[in-house]
Amino acid sequence: MEIIQVVGLGLIATFLILIIKEQKPMFAFLLATFVGVIIFIALADKIADVIRVIESLAEKAKVNTLFLGTILKIIGIAYIAEFGAQVTRDAGQNAIASKIELAGKILIMVMAIPIITLIIETVMQILPS
Protein backbone atom coordinates (compact mmCIF):
# COMPACT_ATOMS: atom_id res chain seq x y z
CA MET A 1 0.00 0.00 0.00
CA GLU A 2 2.88 2.37 0.65
CA ILE A 3 3.89 2.31 -2.99
CA ILE A 4 0.41 3.56 -3.89
CA GLN A 5 0.92 6.51 -1.54
CA VAL A 6 4.34 7.26 -2.97
CA VAL A 7 3.12 7.02 -6.56
CA GLY A 8 0.03 9.07 -5.72
CA LEU A 9 2.14 11.81 -4.15
CA GLY A 10 4.49 11.71 -7.13
CA LEU A 11 1.64 11.99 -9.64
CA ILE A 12 -0.04 14.84 -7.78
CA ALA A 13 3.28 16.67 -7.53
CA THR A 14 3.94 16.08 -11.22
CA PHE A 15 0.60 17.57 -12.24
CA LEU A 16 1.14 20.57 -9.97
CA ILE A 17 4.67 21.05 -11.30
CA LEU A 18 3.42 20.96 -14.89
CA ILE A 19 0.85 23.63 -14.09
CA ILE A 20 3.23 25.83 -12.06
CA LYS A 21 6.26 25.41 -14.33
CA GLU A 22 5.04 27.79 -17.01
CA GLN A 23 4.34 30.63 -14.57
CA LYS A 24 6.94 30.07 -11.82
CA PRO A 25 9.69 27.61 -12.82
CA MET A 26 11.58 28.19 -9.56
CA PHE A 27 8.56 27.14 -7.48
CA ALA A 28 8.13 24.08 -9.68
CA PHE A 29 11.74 23.06 -9.00
CA LEU A 30 11.33 23.67 -5.26
CA LEU A 31 8.15 21.59 -5.21
CA ALA A 32 9.88 18.73 -7.03
CA THR A 33 12.80 18.84 -4.60
CA PHE A 34 10.49 19.06 -1.59
CA VAL A 35 8.42 16.06 -2.73
CA GLY A 36 11.61 14.08 -3.34
CA VAL A 37 12.83 14.82 0.18
CA ILE A 38 9.42 13.93 1.65
CA ILE A 39 9.43 10.58 -0.14
CA PHE A 40 12.98 9.90 1.06
CA ILE A 41 12.07 10.78 4.67
CA ALA A 42 8.94 8.62 4.47
CA LEU A 43 11.11 5.66 3.48
CA ALA A 44 13.74 6.26 6.17
CA ASP A 45 12.02 3.83 8.57
CA LYS A 46 12.04 1.12 5.91
CA ILE A 47 15.73 1.73 5.26
CA ALA A 48 16.43 1.46 9.00
CA ASP A 49 14.50 -1.85 9.11
CA VAL A 50 16.57 -3.24 6.25
CA ILE A 51 19.81 -2.18 7.95
CA ARG A 52 18.73 -3.87 11.20
CA VAL A 53 17.95 -7.13 9.37
CA ILE A 54 21.29 -7.04 7.54
CA GLU A 55 23.13 -6.38 10.81
CA SER A 56 21.30 -9.26 12.48
CA LEU A 57 22.15 -11.64 9.64
CA ALA A 58 25.78 -10.51 9.65
CA GLU A 59 25.99 -11.06 13.40
CA LYS A 60 24.59 -14.59 13.05
CA ALA A 61 27.03 -15.32 10.21
CA LYS A 62 29.88 -13.85 12.26
CA VAL A 63 30.77 -11.36 9.51
CA ASN A 64 33.32 -8.73 10.51
CA THR A 65 31.38 -5.59 11.46
CA LEU A 66 34.00 -3.44 9.73
CA PHE A 67 32.99 -4.94 6.38
CA LEU A 68 29.29 -4.63 7.08
CA GLY A 69 29.70 -0.99 8.08
CA THR A 70 31.73 -0.29 4.96
CA ILE A 71 29.17 -1.95 2.70
CA LEU A 72 26.31 -0.01 4.31
CA LYS A 73 28.26 3.24 3.86
CA ILE A 74 28.87 2.38 0.22
CA ILE A 75 25.15 1.76 -0.31
CA GLY A 76 24.39 5.06 1.41
CA ILE A 77 26.85 6.95 -0.79
CA ALA A 78 25.28 5.42 -3.90
CA TYR A 79 21.73 6.42 -2.90
CA ILE A 80 22.67 9.93 -1.77
CA ALA A 81 24.74 10.57 -4.91
CA GLU A 82 21.89 9.35 -7.11
CA PHE A 83 19.36 11.52 -5.27
CA GLY A 84 21.60 14.58 -5.50
CA ALA A 85 22.32 13.99 -9.17
CA GLN A 86 18.61 13.62 -9.99
CA VAL A 87 17.70 16.82 -8.15
CA THR A 88 20.50 18.63 -9.96
CA ARG A 89 19.37 17.17 -13.28
CA ASP A 90 15.81 18.34 -12.55
CA ALA A 91 17.24 21.84 -12.20
CA GLY A 92 18.74 21.49 -15.69
CA GLN A 93 22.33 21.19 -14.50
CA ASN A 94 23.44 17.98 -16.20
CA ALA A 95 27.15 18.80 -15.95
CA ILE A 96 26.98 19.20 -12.17
CA ALA A 97 24.84 16.06 -11.89
CA SER A 98 27.52 14.11 -13.74
CA LYS A 99 30.16 15.44 -11.32
CA ILE A 100 28.04 14.37 -8.34
CA GLU A 101 27.80 10.87 -9.81
CA LEU A 102 31.56 10.81 -10.44
CA ALA A 103 32.25 11.91 -6.86
CA GLY A 104 29.96 9.14 -5.59
CA LYS A 105 31.79 6.53 -7.66
CA ILE A 106 35.20 7.73 -6.47
CA LEU A 107 34.09 7.73 -2.82
CA ILE A 108 32.73 4.21 -3.27
CA MET A 109 36.09 3.08 -4.68
CA VAL A 110 37.92 4.64 -1.74
CA MET A 111 35.58 2.98 0.76
CA ALA A 112 36.00 -0.40 -0.97
CA ILE A 113 39.83 -0.43 -0.81
CA PRO A 114 40.05 -2.28 2.56
CA ILE A 115 37.67 -5.00 1.36
CA ILE A 116 39.46 -5.38 -1.98
CA THR A 117 42.81 -5.52 -0.19
CA LEU A 118 41.61 -8.28 2.13
CA ILE A 119 40.20 -10.30 -0.78
CA ILE A 120 43.48 -10.05 -2.70
CA GLU A 121 45.51 -11.00 0.40
CA THR A 122 43.24 -13.98 1.03
CA VAL A 123 43.55 -15.18 -2.57
CA MET A 124 47.34 -14.80 -2.43
CA GLN A 125 47.47 -16.91 0.76
CA ILE A 126 45.40 -19.65 -0.88
CA LEU A 127 47.53 -19.80 -4.03
CA PRO A 128 50.80 -21.72 -3.82
CA SER A 129 53.97 -19.63 -3.98
mmCIF file of C-alpha atoms in Angstrom:
data_model
loop_
_atom_site.group_PDB
_atom_site.id
_atom_site.type_symbol
_atom_site.label_atom_id
_atom_site.label_comp_id
_atom_site.label_asym_id
_atom_site.label_seq_id
_atom_site.Cartn_x
_atom_site.Cartn_y
_atom_site.Cartn_z
ATOM 1 C CA MET A 1 0.000 0.000 0.000
ATOM 2 C CA GLU A 2 2.884 2.366 0.651
ATOM 3 C CA ILE A 3 3.888 2.312 -2.990
ATOM 4 C CA ILE A 4 0.408 3.560 -3.888
ATOM 5 C CA GLN A 5 0.916 6.513 -1.540
ATOM 6 C CA VAL A 6 4.343 7.262 -2.968
ATOM 7 C CA VAL A 7 3.122 7.019 -6.559
ATOM 8 C CA GLY A 8 0.029 9.074 -5.718
ATOM 9 C CA LEU A 9 2.137 11.811 -4.145
ATOM 10 C CA GLY A 10 4.486 11.706 -7.128
ATOM 11 C CA LEU A 11 1.644 11.995 -9.637
ATOM 12 C CA ILE A 12 -0.044 14.843 -7.776
ATOM 13 C CA ALA A 13 3.285 16.674 -7.526
ATOM 14 C CA THR A 14 3.935 16.075 -11.217
ATOM 15 C CA PHE A 15 0.598 17.571 -12.238
ATOM 16 C CA LEU A 16 1.135 20.570 -9.967
ATOM 17 C CA ILE A 17 4.665 21.050 -11.300
ATOM 18 C CA LEU A 18 3.419 20.956 -14.891
ATOM 19 C CA ILE A 19 0.853 23.633 -14.090
ATOM 20 C CA ILE A 20 3.226 25.833 -12.060
ATOM 21 C CA LYS A 21 6.264 25.405 -14.331
ATOM 22 C CA GLU A 22 5.040 27.786 -17.015
ATOM 23 C CA GLN A 23 4.345 30.632 -14.574
ATOM 24 C CA LYS A 24 6.938 30.067 -11.823
ATOM 25 C CA PRO A 25 9.693 27.615 -12.818
ATOM 26 C CA MET A 26 11.580 28.186 -9.559
ATOM 27 C CA PHE A 27 8.555 27.137 -7.485
ATOM 28 C CA ALA A 28 8.128 24.079 -9.679
ATOM 29 C CA PHE A 29 11.742 23.058 -9.001
ATOM 30 C CA LEU A 30 11.331 23.666 -5.256
ATOM 31 C CA LEU A 31 8.148 21.592 -5.214
ATOM 32 C CA ALA A 32 9.882 18.731 -7.027
ATOM 33 C CA THR A 33 12.798 18.836 -4.598
ATOM 34 C CA PHE A 34 10.487 19.056 -1.587
ATOM 35 C CA VAL A 35 8.419 16.057 -2.728
ATOM 36 C CA GLY A 36 11.611 14.075 -3.344
ATOM 37 C CA VAL A 37 12.826 14.817 0.184
ATOM 38 C CA ILE A 38 9.418 13.932 1.653
ATOM 39 C CA ILE A 39 9.429 10.576 -0.142
ATOM 40 C CA PHE A 40 12.984 9.899 1.060
ATOM 41 C CA ILE A 41 12.065 10.776 4.669
ATOM 42 C CA ALA A 42 8.937 8.617 4.471
ATOM 43 C CA LEU A 43 11.109 5.662 3.479
ATOM 44 C CA ALA A 44 13.739 6.258 6.174
ATOM 45 C CA ASP A 45 12.017 3.835 8.573
ATOM 46 C CA LYS A 46 12.040 1.123 5.914
ATOM 47 C CA ILE A 47 15.731 1.729 5.260
ATOM 48 C CA ALA A 48 16.431 1.462 8.999
ATOM 49 C CA ASP A 49 14.502 -1.846 9.109
ATOM 50 C CA VAL A 50 16.573 -3.244 6.248
ATOM 51 C CA ILE A 51 19.810 -2.181 7.950
ATOM 52 C CA ARG A 52 18.733 -3.868 11.195
ATOM 53 C CA VAL A 53 17.947 -7.132 9.369
ATOM 54 C CA ILE A 54 21.286 -7.044 7.542
ATOM 55 C CA GLU A 55 23.132 -6.376 10.807
ATOM 56 C CA SER A 56 21.302 -9.260 12.482
ATOM 57 C CA LEU A 57 22.154 -11.644 9.641
ATOM 58 C CA ALA A 58 25.784 -10.508 9.647
ATOM 59 C CA GLU A 59 25.991 -11.062 13.398
ATOM 60 C CA LYS A 60 24.587 -14.593 13.045
ATOM 61 C CA ALA A 61 27.029 -15.323 10.209
ATOM 62 C CA LYS A 62 29.884 -13.845 12.259
ATOM 63 C CA VAL A 63 30.771 -11.360 9.509
ATOM 64 C CA ASN A 64 33.319 -8.732 10.506
ATOM 65 C CA THR A 65 31.376 -5.591 11.460
ATOM 66 C CA LEU A 66 34.001 -3.440 9.730
ATOM 67 C CA PHE A 67 32.991 -4.939 6.382
ATOM 68 C CA LEU A 68 29.295 -4.626 7.085
ATOM 69 C CA GLY A 69 29.699 -0.987 8.076
ATOM 70 C CA THR A 70 31.728 -0.294 4.962
ATOM 71 C CA ILE A 71 29.168 -1.952 2.699
ATOM 72 C CA LEU A 72 26.312 -0.011 4.312
ATOM 73 C CA LYS A 73 28.260 3.240 3.861
ATOM 74 C CA ILE A 74 28.871 2.380 0.216
ATOM 75 C CA ILE A 75 25.149 1.765 -0.310
ATOM 76 C CA GLY A 76 24.386 5.064 1.413
ATOM 77 C CA ILE A 77 26.846 6.946 -0.791
ATOM 78 C CA ALA A 78 25.275 5.415 -3.904
ATOM 79 C CA TYR A 79 21.733 6.415 -2.903
ATOM 80 C CA ILE A 80 22.671 9.926 -1.772
ATOM 81 C CA ALA A 81 24.739 10.566 -4.912
ATOM 82 C CA GLU A 82 21.886 9.350 -7.110
ATOM 83 C CA PHE A 83 19.358 11.517 -5.273
ATOM 84 C CA GLY A 84 21.599 14.583 -5.495
ATOM 85 C CA ALA A 85 22.316 13.986 -9.172
ATOM 86 C CA GLN A 86 18.613 13.615 -9.988
ATOM 87 C CA VAL A 87 17.697 16.823 -8.153
ATOM 88 C CA THR A 88 20.502 18.632 -9.963
ATOM 89 C CA ARG A 89 19.365 17.173 -13.285
ATOM 90 C CA ASP A 90 15.814 18.336 -12.554
ATOM 91 C CA ALA A 91 17.241 21.840 -12.203
ATOM 92 C CA GLY A 92 18.741 21.489 -15.685
ATOM 93 C CA GLN A 93 22.329 21.193 -14.499
ATOM 94 C CA ASN A 94 23.440 17.978 -16.204
ATOM 95 C CA ALA A 95 27.148 18.801 -15.951
ATOM 96 C CA ILE A 96 26.978 19.200 -12.174
ATOM 97 C CA ALA A 97 24.837 16.064 -11.892
ATOM 98 C CA SER A 98 27.525 14.111 -13.738
ATOM 99 C CA LYS A 99 30.157 15.439 -11.325
ATOM 100 C CA ILE A 100 28.040 14.371 -8.338
ATOM 101 C CA GLU A 101 27.801 10.871 -9.807
ATOM 102 C CA LEU A 102 31.558 10.810 -10.441
ATOM 103 C CA ALA A 103 32.249 11.913 -6.861
ATOM 104 C CA GLY A 104 29.960 9.143 -5.587
ATOM 105 C CA LYS A 105 31.794 6.535 -7.658
ATOM 106 C CA ILE A 106 35.197 7.733 -6.472
ATOM 107 C CA LEU A 107 34.090 7.725 -2.821
ATOM 108 C CA ILE A 108 32.731 4.207 -3.272
ATOM 109 C CA MET A 109 36.085 3.075 -4.677
ATOM 110 C CA VAL A 110 37.921 4.643 -1.739
ATOM 111 C CA MET A 111 35.578 2.979 0.757
ATOM 112 C CA ALA A 112 36.003 -0.405 -0.970
ATOM 113 C CA ILE A 113 39.829 -0.435 -0.808
ATOM 114 C CA PRO A 114 40.051 -2.281 2.559
ATOM 115 C CA ILE A 115 37.668 -5.001 1.361
ATOM 116 C CA ILE A 116 39.461 -5.383 -1.980
ATOM 117 C CA THR A 117 42.809 -5.523 -0.193
ATOM 118 C CA LEU A 118 41.610 -8.276 2.131
ATOM 119 C CA ILE A 119 40.204 -10.295 -0.776
ATOM 120 C CA ILE A 120 43.485 -10.049 -2.697
ATOM 121 C CA GLU A 121 45.509 -10.995 0.396
ATOM 122 C CA THR A 122 43.239 -13.983 1.034
ATOM 123 C CA VAL A 123 43.555 -15.184 -2.570
ATOM 124 C CA MET A 124 47.341 -14.799 -2.426
ATOM 125 C CA GLN A 125 47.469 -16.910 0.756
ATOM 126 C CA ILE A 126 45.403 -19.650 -0.884
ATOM 127 C CA LEU A 127 47.532 -19.803 -4.031
ATOM 128 C CA PRO A 128 50.798 -21.724 -3.816
ATOM 129 C CA SER A 129 53.970 -19.626 -3.984
#
